[in-house]
């Protein structure tokens, strides 16, 4: 408990901080705390915003006070949650690497002194933990990118990156959920809509989930793209634990 700091954040939010270290164990504690809160169904708690090493809890002060919420949080933090108690959800995201979908793949491979095939194998060979969502709706900040393929950002960011683009920026990789400006190096694209305002749950996944990139060829990409447009495609989710 001593390493956790609980402070007010405005008049209707509470911030729970675990320091400034990015660590999967801290993320597990954040995910576990959110899970415990959801199980408790505490009246007055509105929503949760996880970050790399903190959790923002928004609440209605007309229903629950800061001191009451802090006490509940302190009590929940004493409960140990193991990996076995938390289900691990892995979202398998198809990606077509290179070509028009990944215009920077040659640079990324050259920078890493790898072939394109080796680059793709490394990039798609990891289950990436989603630490937090932000920047854009559904934009996931992923942990676990292999150091061999860390790549500097573009010197001049693009004005428009297509939705679904998969890129690398420094030590991170991720998916652009919407068309937007950006400076990451692009190595592929997915036809999956990670953010869709028409869905019941607009954002496909949440902090604490995992993403697994699955290489597909252009023909398969186009088939999935058509199925997504028709509302007939469902992302495969592997559950472990």
PDB file of N, CA, C and O in Angstrom, residues 72-141:
ATOM      1  N   UNK A  72     -12.672   2.756   0.234  1.00  0.00           N
ATOM      2  CA  UNK A  72     -13.011   1.555  -0.536  1.00  0.00           C
ATOM      3  C   UNK A  72     -11.823   1.126  -1.382  1.00  0.00           C
ATOM      4  O   UNK A  72     -11.482  -0.068  -1.462  1.00  0.00           O
ATOM      5  N   UNK A  73     -11.163   2.100  -2.019  1.00  0.00           N
ATOM      6  CA  UNK A  73     -10.003   1.801  -2.861  1.00  0.00           C
ATOM      7  C   UNK A  73      -8.880   1.178  -2.041  1.00  0.00           C
ATOM      8  O   UNK A  73      -8.266   0.184  -2.449  1.00  0.00           O
ATOM      9  N   UNK A  74      -8.603   1.752  -0.882  1.00  0.00           N
ATOM     10  CA  UNK A  74      -7.550   1.212  -0.009  1.00  0.00           C
ATOM     11  C   UNK A  74      -7.871  -0.229   0.395  1.00  0.00           C
ATOM     12  O   UNK A  74      -6.966  -1.084   0.425  1.00  0.00           O
ATOM     13  N   UNK A  75      -9.123  -0.505   0.685  1.00  0.00           N
ATOM     14  CA  UNK A  75      -9.522  -1.867   1.054  1.00  0.00           C
ATOM     15  C   UNK A  75      -9.340  -2.829  -0.133  1.00  0.00           C
ATOM     16  O   UNK A  75      -8.835  -3.953   0.035  1.00  0.00           O
ATOM     17  N   UNK A  76      -9.740  -2.386  -1.313  1.00  0.00           N
ATOM     18  CA  UNK A  76      -9.613  -3.251  -2.490  1.00  0.00           C
ATOM     19  C   UNK A  76      -8.144  -3.510  -2.849  1.00  0.00           C
ATOM     20  O   UNK A  76      -7.796  -4.584  -3.351  1.00  0.00           O
ATOM     21  N   UNK A  77      -7.294  -2.530  -2.571  1.00  0.00           N
ATOM     22  CA  UNK A  77      -5.870  -2.687  -2.888  1.00  0.00           C
ATOM     23  C   UNK A  77      -5.191  -3.733  -2.008  1.00  0.00           C
ATOM     24  O   UNK A  77      -4.100  -4.219  -2.347  1.00  0.00           O
ATOM     25  N   UNK A  78      -5.809  -4.097  -0.901  1.00  0.00           N
ATOM     26  CA  UNK A  78      -5.219  -5.127  -0.027  1.00  0.00           C
ATOM     27  C   UNK A  78      -5.504  -6.531  -0.551  1.00  0.00           C
ATOM     28  O   UNK A  78      -4.915  -7.497  -0.076  1.00  0.00           O
ATOM     29  N   UNK A  79      -6.413  -6.630  -1.525  1.00  0.00           N
ATOM     30  CA  UNK A  79      -6.768  -7.948  -2.079  1.00  0.00           C
ATOM     31  C   UNK A  79      -5.781  -8.307  -3.179  1.00  0.00           C
ATOM     32  O   UNK A  79      -5.590  -7.555  -4.142  1.00  0.00           O
ATOM     33  N   UNK A  80      -5.119  -9.422  -3.028  1.00  0.00           N
ATOM     34  CA  UNK A  80      -4.151  -9.879  -4.025  1.00  0.00           C
ATOM     35  C   UNK A  80      -4.875 -10.583  -5.159  1.00  0.00           C
ATOM     36  O   UNK A  80      -5.695 -11.472  -4.932  1.00  0.00           O
ATOM     37  N   UNK A  81      -4.574 -10.162  -6.376  1.00  0.00           N
ATOM     38  CA  UNK A  81      -5.145 -10.816  -7.556  1.00  0.00           C
ATOM     39  C   UNK A  81      -4.003 -11.405  -8.363  1.00  0.00           C
ATOM     40  O   UNK A  81      -3.078 -10.686  -8.765  1.00  0.00           O
ATOM     41  N   UNK A  82      -4.049 -12.696  -8.587  1.00  0.00           N
ATOM     42  CA  UNK A  82      -2.991 -13.349  -9.356  1.00  0.00           C
ATOM     43  C   UNK A  82      -3.350 -13.365 -10.832  1.00  0.00           C
ATOM     44  O   UNK A  82      -4.494 -13.101 -11.225  1.00  0.00           O
ATOM     45  N   UNK A  83      -2.359 -13.699 -11.655  1.00  0.00           N
ATOM     46  CA  UNK A  83      -2.602 -13.810 -13.099  1.00  0.00           C
ATOM     47  C   UNK A  83      -3.684 -14.829 -13.395  1.00  0.00           C
ATOM     48  O   UNK A  83      -4.431 -14.698 -14.365  1.00  0.00           O
ATOM     49  N   UNK A  84      -3.769 -15.867 -12.560  1.00  0.00           N
ATOM     50  CA  UNK A  84      -4.739 -16.933 -12.805  1.00  0.00           C
ATOM     51  C   UNK A  84      -6.171 -16.465 -12.589  1.00  0.00           C
ATOM     52  O   UNK A  84      -7.105 -17.064 -13.103  1.00  0.00           O
ATOM     53  N   UNK A  85      -6.353 -15.397 -11.791  1.00  0.00           N
ATOM     54  CA  UNK A  85      -7.699 -14.901 -11.520  1.00  0.00           C
ATOM     55  C   UNK A  85      -8.194 -13.953 -12.604  1.00  0.00           C
ATOM     56  O   UNK A  85      -9.388 -13.700 -12.713  1.00  0.00           O
ATOM     57  N   UNK A  86      -7.268 -13.423 -13.408  1.00  0.00           N
ATOM     58  CA  UNK A  86      -7.640 -12.494 -14.464  1.00  0.00           C
ATOM     59  C   UNK A  86      -7.589 -13.198 -15.808  1.00  0.00           C
ATOM     60  O   UNK A  86      -6.568 -13.785 -16.178  1.00  0.00           O
ATOM     61  N   UNK A  87      -8.691 -13.169 -16.531  1.00  0.00           N
ATOM     62  CA  UNK A  87      -8.693 -13.773 -17.857  1.00  0.00           C
ATOM     63  C   UNK A  87      -7.897 -12.911 -18.823  1.00  0.00           C
ATOM     64  O   UNK A  87      -8.077 -11.691 -18.869  1.00  0.00           O
ATOM     65  N   UNK A  88      -7.036 -13.535 -19.572  1.00  0.00           N
ATOM     66  CA  UNK A  88      -6.225 -12.829 -20.559  1.00  0.00           C
ATOM     67  C   UNK A  88      -6.927 -12.916 -21.906  1.00  0.00           C
ATOM     68  O   UNK A  88      -7.131 -13.992 -22.441  1.00  0.00           O
ATOM     69  N   UNK A  89      -7.341 -11.774 -22.431  1.00  0.00           N
ATOM     70  CA  UNK A  89      -8.004 -11.732 -23.743  1.00  0.00           C
ATOM     71  C   UNK A  89      -7.007 -11.261 -24.793  1.00  0.00           C
ATOM     72  O   UNK A  89      -6.421 -10.187 -24.672  1.00  0.00           O
ATOM     73  N   UNK A  90      -6.838 -12.090 -25.819  1.00  0.00           N
ATOM     74  CA  UNK A  90      -5.907 -11.767 -26.905  1.00  0.00           C
ATOM     75  C   UNK A  90      -6.712 -11.562 -28.184  1.00  0.00           C
ATOM     76  O   UNK A  90      -7.369 -12.489 -28.675  1.00  0.00           O
ATOM     77  N   UNK A  91      -6.678 -10.338 -28.721  1.00  0.00           N
ATOM     78  CA  UNK A  91      -7.392 -10.019 -29.954  1.00  0.00           C
ATOM     79  C   UNK A  91      -6.464 -10.267 -31.145  1.00  0.00           C
ATOM     80  O   UNK A  91      -5.403  -9.646 -31.244  1.00  0.00           O
ATOM     81  N   UNK A  92      -6.873 -11.182 -32.016  1.00  0.00           N
ATOM     82  CA  UNK A  92      -6.060 -11.502 -33.190  1.00  0.00           C
ATOM     83  C   UNK A  92      -6.423 -10.537 -34.321  1.00  0.00           C
ATOM     84  O   UNK A  92      -7.526 -10.599 -34.875  1.00  0.00           O
ATOM     85  N   UNK A  93      -5.484  -9.658 -34.646  1.00  0.00           N
ATOM     86  CA  UNK A  93      -5.714  -8.600 -35.622  1.00  0.00           C
ATOM     87  C   UNK A  93      -4.980  -8.917 -36.921  1.00  0.00           C
ATOM     88  O   UNK A  93      -3.748  -8.938 -36.955  1.00  0.00           O
ATOM     89  N   UNK A  94      -5.717  -9.201 -38.008  1.00  0.00           N
ATOM     90  CA  UNK A  94      -5.064  -9.483 -39.290  1.00  0.00           C
ATOM     91  C   UNK A  94      -4.393  -8.228 -39.844  1.00  0.00           C
ATOM     92  O   UNK A  94      -4.962  -7.134 -39.793  1.00  0.00           O
ATOM     93  N   UNK A  95      -3.176  -8.395 -40.375  1.00  0.00           N
ATOM     94  CA  UNK A  95      -2.418  -7.266 -40.925  1.00  0.00           C
ATOM     95  C   UNK A  95      -1.791  -7.668 -42.243  1.00  0.00           C
ATOM     96  O   UNK A  95      -1.173  -8.734 -42.350  1.00  0.00           O
ATOM     97  N   UNK A  96      -1.970  -6.824 -43.253  1.00  0.00           N
ATOM     98  CA  UNK A  96      -1.258  -7.001 -44.517  1.00  0.00           C
ATOM     99  C   UNK A  96      -0.029  -6.097 -44.452  1.00  0.00           C
ATOM    100  O   UNK A  96      -0.154  -4.869 -44.347  1.00  0.00           O
ATOM    101  N   UNK A  97       1.137  -6.710 -44.456  1.00  0.00           N
ATOM    102  CA  UNK A  97       2.384  -5.971 -44.306  1.00  0.00           C
ATOM    103  C   UNK A  97       2.931  -5.520 -45.656  1.00  0.00           C
ATOM    104  O   UNK A  97       2.837  -6.246 -46.651  1.00  0.00           O
ATOM    105  N   UNK A  98       3.521  -4.331 -45.684  1.00  0.00           N
ATOM    106  CA  UNK A  98       4.216  -3.840 -46.869  1.00  0.00           C
ATOM    107  C   UNK A  98       3.290  -3.340 -47.965  1.00  0.00           C
ATOM    108  O   UNK A  98       2.082  -3.189 -47.787  1.00  0.00           O
ATOM    109  N   UNK A  99       3.898  -3.067 -49.132  1.00  0.00           N
ATOM    110  CA  UNK A  99       3.136  -2.569 -50.273  1.00  0.00           C
ATOM    111  C   UNK A  99       2.484  -1.234 -49.960  1.00  0.00           C
ATOM    112  O   UNK A  99       3.010  -0.423 -49.200  1.00  0.00           O
ATOM    113  N   UNK A 100       1.308  -1.015 -50.533  1.00  0.00           N
ATOM    114  CA  UNK A 100       0.593   0.248 -50.299  1.00  0.00           C
ATOM    115  C   UNK A 100       0.142   0.389 -48.850  1.00  0.00           C
ATOM    116  O   UNK A 100      -0.097   1.499 -48.363  1.00  0.00           O
ATOM    117  N   UNK A 101       0.038  -0.746 -48.137  1.00  0.00           N
ATOM    118  CA  UNK A 101      -0.415  -0.717 -46.755  1.00  0.00           C
ATOM    119  C   UNK A 101       0.706  -0.384 -45.777  1.00  0.00           C
ATOM    120  O   UNK A 101       0.442   0.096 -44.674  1.00  0.00           O
ATOM    121  N   UNK A 102       1.936  -0.668 -46.149  1.00  0.00           N
ATOM    122  CA  UNK A 102       3.068  -0.426 -45.260  1.00  0.00           C
ATOM    123  C   UNK A 102       4.212   0.247 -45.994  1.00  0.00           C
ATOM    124  O   UNK A 102       5.250  -0.374 -46.249  1.00  0.00           O
ATOM    125  N   UNK A 103       4.059   1.531 -46.340  1.00  0.00           N
ATOM    126  CA  UNK A 103       5.036   2.212 -47.183  1.00  0.00           C
ATOM    127  C   UNK A 103       6.420   2.387 -46.560  1.00  0.00           C
ATOM    128  O   UNK A 103       7.385   2.661 -47.285  1.00  0.00           O
ATOM    129  N   UNK A 104       6.537   2.199 -45.240  1.00  0.00           N
ATOM    130  CA  UNK A 104       7.836   2.397 -44.586  1.00  0.00           C
ATOM    131  C   UNK A 104       8.523   1.091 -44.217  1.00  0.00           C
ATOM    132  O   UNK A 104       9.527   1.091 -43.509  1.00  0.00           O
ATOM    133  N   UNK A 105       7.979  -0.033 -44.690  1.00  0.00           N
ATOM    134  CA  UNK A 105       8.513  -1.324 -44.239  1.00  0.00           C
ATOM    135  C   UNK A 105       9.972  -1.519 -44.646  1.00  0.00           C
ATOM    136  O   UNK A 105      10.772  -2.098 -43.909  1.00  0.00           O
ATOM    137  N   UNK A 106      10.344  -1.000 -45.830  1.00  0.00           N
ATOM    138  CA  UNK A 106      11.734  -1.134 -46.280  1.00  0.00           C
ATOM    139  C   UNK A 106      12.672  -0.381 -45.326  1.00  0.00           C
ATOM    140  O   UNK A 106      13.727  -0.892 -44.955  1.00  0.00           O
ATOM    141  N   UNK A 107      12.273   0.832 -44.940  1.00  0.00           N
ATOM    142  CA  UNK A 107      13.110   1.622 -44.035  1.00  0.00           C
ATOM    143  C   UNK A 107      13.223   0.941 -42.675  1.00  0.00           C
ATOM    144  O   UNK A 107      14.318   0.879 -42.091  1.00  0.00           O
ATOM    145  N   UNK A 108      12.092   0.442 -42.157  1.00  0.00           N
ATOM    146  CA  UNK A 108      12.109  -0.206 -40.843  1.00  0.00           C
ATOM    147  C   UNK A 108      13.033  -1.416 -40.857  1.00  0.00           C
ATOM    148  O   UNK A 108      13.833  -1.617 -39.936  1.00  0.00           O
ATOM    149  N   UNK A 109      12.939  -2.224 -41.928  1.00  0.00           N
ATOM    150  CA  UNK A 109      13.779  -3.415 -42.039  1.00  0.00           C
ATOM    151  C   UNK A 109      15.259  -3.036 -42.160  1.00  0.00           C
ATOM    152  O   UNK A 109      16.121  -3.627 -41.499  1.00  0.00           O
ATOM    153  N   UNK A 110      15.537  -2.040 -42.977  1.00  0.00           N
ATOM    154  CA  UNK A 110      16.924  -1.597 -43.165  1.00  0.00           C
ATOM    155  C   UNK A 110      17.488  -1.029 -41.872  1.00  0.00           C
ATOM    156  O   UNK A 110      18.638  -1.300 -41.501  1.00  0.00           O
ATOM    157  N   UNK A 111      16.693  -0.258 -41.160  1.00  0.00           N
ATOM    158  CA  UNK A 111      17.131   0.327 -39.899  1.00  0.00           C
ATOM    159  C   UNK A 111      17.478  -0.756 -38.877  1.00  0.00           C
ATOM    160  O   UNK A 111      18.398  -0.589 -38.065  1.00  0.00           O
ATOM    161  N   UNK A 112      16.738  -1.874 -38.936  1.00  0.00           N
ATOM    162  CA  UNK A 112      16.952  -2.985 -38.008  1.00  0.00           C
ATOM    163  C   UNK A 112      17.950  -4.009 -38.547  1.00  0.00           C
ATOM    164  O   UNK A 112      18.249  -4.991 -37.862  1.00  0.00           O
ATOM    165  N   UNK A 113      18.428  -3.774 -39.781  1.00  0.00           N
ATOM    166  CA  UNK A 113      19.347  -4.714 -40.447  1.00  0.00           C
ATOM    167  C   UNK A 113      18.721  -6.114 -40.534  1.00  0.00           C
ATOM    168  O   UNK A 113      19.337  -7.123 -40.219  1.00  0.00           O
ATOM    169  N   UNK A 114      17.470  -6.110 -40.984  1.00  0.00           N
ATOM    170  CA  UNK A 114      16.711  -7.348 -41.149  1.00  0.00           C
ATOM    171  C   UNK A 114      16.105  -7.399 -42.541  1.00  0.00           C
ATOM    172  O   UNK A 114      15.959  -6.367 -43.202  1.00  0.00           O
ATOM    173  N   UNK A 115      15.717  -8.580 -42.968  1.00  0.00           N
ATOM    174  CA  UNK A 115      14.905  -8.690 -44.177  1.00  0.00           C
ATOM    175  C   UNK A 115      13.468  -8.350 -43.809  1.00  0.00           C
ATOM    176  O   UNK A 115      13.089  -8.350 -42.623  1.00  0.00           O
ATOM    177  N   UNK A 116      12.646  -8.074 -44.817  1.00  0.00           N
ATOM    178  CA  UNK A 116      11.233  -7.791 -44.543  1.00  0.00           C
ATOM    179  C   UNK A 116      10.570  -8.992 -43.876  1.00  0.00           C
ATOM    180  O   UNK A 116       9.735  -8.833 -42.972  1.00  0.00           O
ATOM    181  N   UNK A 117      10.932 -10.179 -44.327  1.00  0.00           N
ATOM    182  CA  UNK A 117      10.340 -11.395 -43.769  1.00  0.00           C
ATOM    183  C   UNK A 117      10.696 -11.542 -42.289  1.00  0.00           C
ATOM    184  O   UNK A 117       9.841 -11.906 -41.459  1.00  0.00           O
ATOM    185  N   UNK A 118      11.950 -11.240 -41.940  1.00  0.00           N
ATOM    186  CA  UNK A 118      12.372 -11.323 -40.537  1.00  0.00           C
ATOM    187  C   UNK A 118      11.653 -10.273 -39.702  1.00  0.00           C
ATOM    188  O   UNK A 118      11.225 -10.543 -38.569  1.00  0.00           O
ATOM    189  N   UNK A 119      11.509  -9.068 -40.268  1.00  0.00           N
ATOM    190  CA  UNK A 119      10.799  -7.991 -39.573  1.00  0.00           C
ATOM    191  C   UNK A 119       9.362  -8.398 -39.264  1.00  0.00           C
ATOM    192  O   UNK A 119       8.880  -8.240 -38.134  1.00  0.00           O
ATOM    193  N   UNK A 120       8.673  -8.924 -40.271  1.00  0.00           N
ATOM    194  CA  UNK A 120       7.273  -9.333 -40.095  1.00  0.00           C
ATOM    195  C   UNK A 120       7.167 -10.436 -39.041  1.00  0.00           C
ATOM    196  O   UNK A 120       6.273 -10.428 -38.190  1.00  0.00           O
ATOM    197  N   UNK A 121       8.093 -11.376 -39.091  1.00  0.00           N
ATOM    198  CA  UNK A 121       8.073 -12.492 -38.140  1.00  0.00           C
ATOM    199  C   UNK A 121       8.246 -11.976 -36.707  1.00  0.00           C
ATOM    200  O   UNK A 121       7.550 -12.428 -35.784  1.00  0.00           O
ATOM    201  N   UNK A 122       9.159 -11.030 -36.527  1.00  0.00           N
ATOM    202  CA  UNK A 122       9.392 -10.483 -35.186  1.00  0.00           C
ATOM    203  C   UNK A 122       8.184  -9.670 -34.715  1.00  0.00           C
ATOM    204  O   UNK A 122       7.703  -9.832 -33.591  1.00  0.00           O
ATOM    205  N   UNK A 123       7.675  -8.809 -35.608  1.00  0.00           N
ATOM    206  CA  UNK A 123       6.561  -7.939 -35.218  1.00  0.00           C
ATOM    207  C   UNK A 123       5.297  -8.725 -34.887  1.00  0.00           C
ATOM    208  O   UNK A 123       4.550  -8.368 -33.963  1.00  0.00           O
ATOM    209  N   UNK A 124       5.059  -9.796 -35.615  1.00  0.00           N
ATOM    210  CA  UNK A 124       3.843 -10.586 -35.397  1.00  0.00           C
ATOM    211  C   UNK A 124       4.056 -11.735 -34.416  1.00  0.00           C
ATOM    212  O   UNK A 124       3.138 -12.520 -34.174  1.00  0.00           O
ATOM    213  N   UNK A 125       5.238 -11.807 -33.834  1.00  0.00           N
ATOM    214  CA  UNK A 125       5.552 -12.928 -32.948  1.00  0.00           C
ATOM    215  C   UNK A 125       5.380 -12.624 -31.471  1.00  0.00           C
ATOM    216  O   UNK A 125       5.835 -13.396 -30.623  1.00  0.00           O
ATOM    217  N   UNK A 126       4.739 -11.502 -31.144  1.00  0.00           N
ATOM    218  CA  UNK A 126       4.572 -11.086 -29.753  1.00  0.00           C
ATOM    219  C   UNK A 126       3.111 -10.775 -29.462  1.00  0.00           C
ATOM    220  O   UNK A 126       2.416 -10.229 -30.318  1.00  0.00           O
ATOM    221  N   UNK A 127       2.659 -11.133 -28.278  1.00  0.00           N
ATOM    222  CA  UNK A 127       1.351 -10.675 -27.804  1.00  0.00           C
ATOM    223  C   UNK A 127       1.584  -9.372 -27.045  1.00  0.00           C
ATOM    224  O   UNK A 127       2.281  -9.352 -26.028  1.00  0.00           O
ATOM    225  N   UNK A 128       1.004  -8.280 -27.544  1.00  0.00           N
ATOM    226  CA  UNK A 128       1.275  -6.962 -27.006  1.00  0.00           C
ATOM    227  C   UNK A 128       0.233  -6.561 -25.965  1.00  0.00           C
ATOM    228  O   UNK A 128      -0.964  -6.553 -26.249  1.00  0.00           O
ATOM    229  N   UNK A 129       0.710  -6.218 -24.781  1.00  0.00           N
ATOM    230  CA  UNK A 129      -0.175  -5.768 -23.713  1.00  0.00           C
ATOM    231  C   UNK A 129      -0.641  -4.342 -23.988  1.00  0.00           C
ATOM    232  O   UNK A 129       0.169  -3.468 -24.296  1.00  0.00           O
ATOM    233  N   UNK A 130      -1.957  -4.106 -23.894  1.00  0.00           N
ATOM    234  CA  UNK A 130      -2.502  -2.757 -24.028  1.00  0.00           C
ATOM    235  C   UNK A 130      -2.429  -2.084 -22.662  1.00  0.00           C
ATOM    236  O   UNK A 130      -3.169  -2.415 -21.746  1.00  0.00           O
ATOM    237  N   UNK A 131      -1.504  -1.133 -22.532  1.00  0.00           N
ATOM    238  CA  UNK A 131      -1.346  -0.428 -21.269  1.00  0.00           C
ATOM    239  C   UNK A 131      -2.444   0.613 -21.070  1.00  0.00           C
ATOM    240  O   UNK A 131      -2.948   0.798 -19.965  1.00  0.00           O
ATOM    241  N   UNK A 132      -2.766   1.321 -22.144  1.00  0.00           N
ATOM    242  CA  UNK A 132      -3.764   2.387 -22.029  1.00  0.00           C
ATOM    243  C   UNK A 132      -4.303   2.733 -23.406  1.00  0.00           C
ATOM    244  O   UNK A 132      -3.743   2.328 -24.426  1.00  0.00           O
ATOM    245  N   UNK A 133      -5.419   3.453 -23.426  1.00  0.00           N
ATOM    246  CA  UNK A 133      -6.017   3.956 -24.659  1.00  0.00           C
ATOM    247  C   UNK A 133      -6.000   5.476 -24.605  1.00  0.00           C
ATOM    248  O   UNK A 133      -6.229   6.072 -23.561  1.00  0.00           O
ATOM    249  N   UNK A 134      -5.726   6.108 -25.748  1.00  0.00           N
ATOM    250  CA  UNK A 134      -5.700   7.561 -25.741  1.00  0.00           C
ATOM    251  C   UNK A 134      -5.302   8.128 -27.082  1.00  0.00           C
ATOM    252  O   UNK A 134      -5.228   7.392 -28.069  1.00  0.00           O
ATOM    253  N   UNK A 135      -5.034   9.433 -27.129  1.00  0.00           N
ATOM    254  CA  UNK A 135      -4.632  10.162 -28.326  1.00  0.00           C
ATOM    255  C   UNK A 135      -5.806  10.259 -29.299  1.00  0.00           C
ATOM    256  O   UNK A 135      -6.251  11.326 -29.660  1.00  0.00           O
ATOM    257  N   UNK A 136      -6.317   9.110 -29.735  1.00  0.00           N
ATOM    258  CA  UNK A 136      -7.533   9.017 -30.541  1.00  0.00           C
ATOM    259  C   UNK A 136      -8.420   7.949 -29.919  1.00  0.00           C
ATOM    260  O   UNK A 136      -7.918   7.071 -29.207  1.00  0.00           O
ATOM    261  N   UNK A 137      -9.737   7.959 -30.168  1.00  0.00           N
ATOM    262  CA  UNK A 137     -10.597   6.895 -29.639  1.00  0.00           C
ATOM    263  C   UNK A 137     -10.124   5.525 -30.126  1.00  0.00           C
ATOM    264  O   UNK A 137     -10.020   5.281 -31.324  1.00  0.00           O
ATOM    265  N   UNK A 138      -9.772   4.652 -29.191  1.00  0.00           N
ATOM    266  CA  UNK A 138      -9.350   3.310 -29.555  1.00  0.00           C
ATOM    267  C   UNK A 138      -7.882   3.174 -29.895  1.00  0.00           C
ATOM    268  O   UNK A 138      -7.422   2.079 -30.243  1.00  0.00           O
ATOM    269  N   UNK A 139      -7.102   4.282 -29.802  1.00  0.00           N
ATOM    270  CA  UNK A 139      -5.671   4.172 -30.063  1.00  0.00           C
ATOM    271  C   UNK A 139      -5.017   3.490 -28.868  1.00  0.00           C
ATOM    272  O   UNK A 139      -5.096   3.975 -27.747  1.00  0.00           O
ATOM    273  N   UNK A 140      -4.372   2.355 -29.112  1.00  0.00           N
ATOM    274  CA  UNK A 140      -3.821   1.557 -28.022  1.00  0.00           C
ATOM    275  C   UNK A 140      -2.327   1.778 -27.870  1.00  0.00           C
ATOM    276  O   UNK A 140      -1.582   1.752 -28.853  1.00  0.00           O
ATOM    277  N   UNK A 141      -1.900   2.005 -26.635  1.00  0.00           N
ATOM    278  CA  UNK A 141      -0.473   2.095 -26.326  1.00  0.00           C
ATOM    279  C   UNK A 141      -0.017   0.705 -25.883  1.00  0.00           C
ATOM    280  O   UNK A 141      -0.410   0.229 -24.826  1.00  0.00           O
TER     281      UNK A 141
END
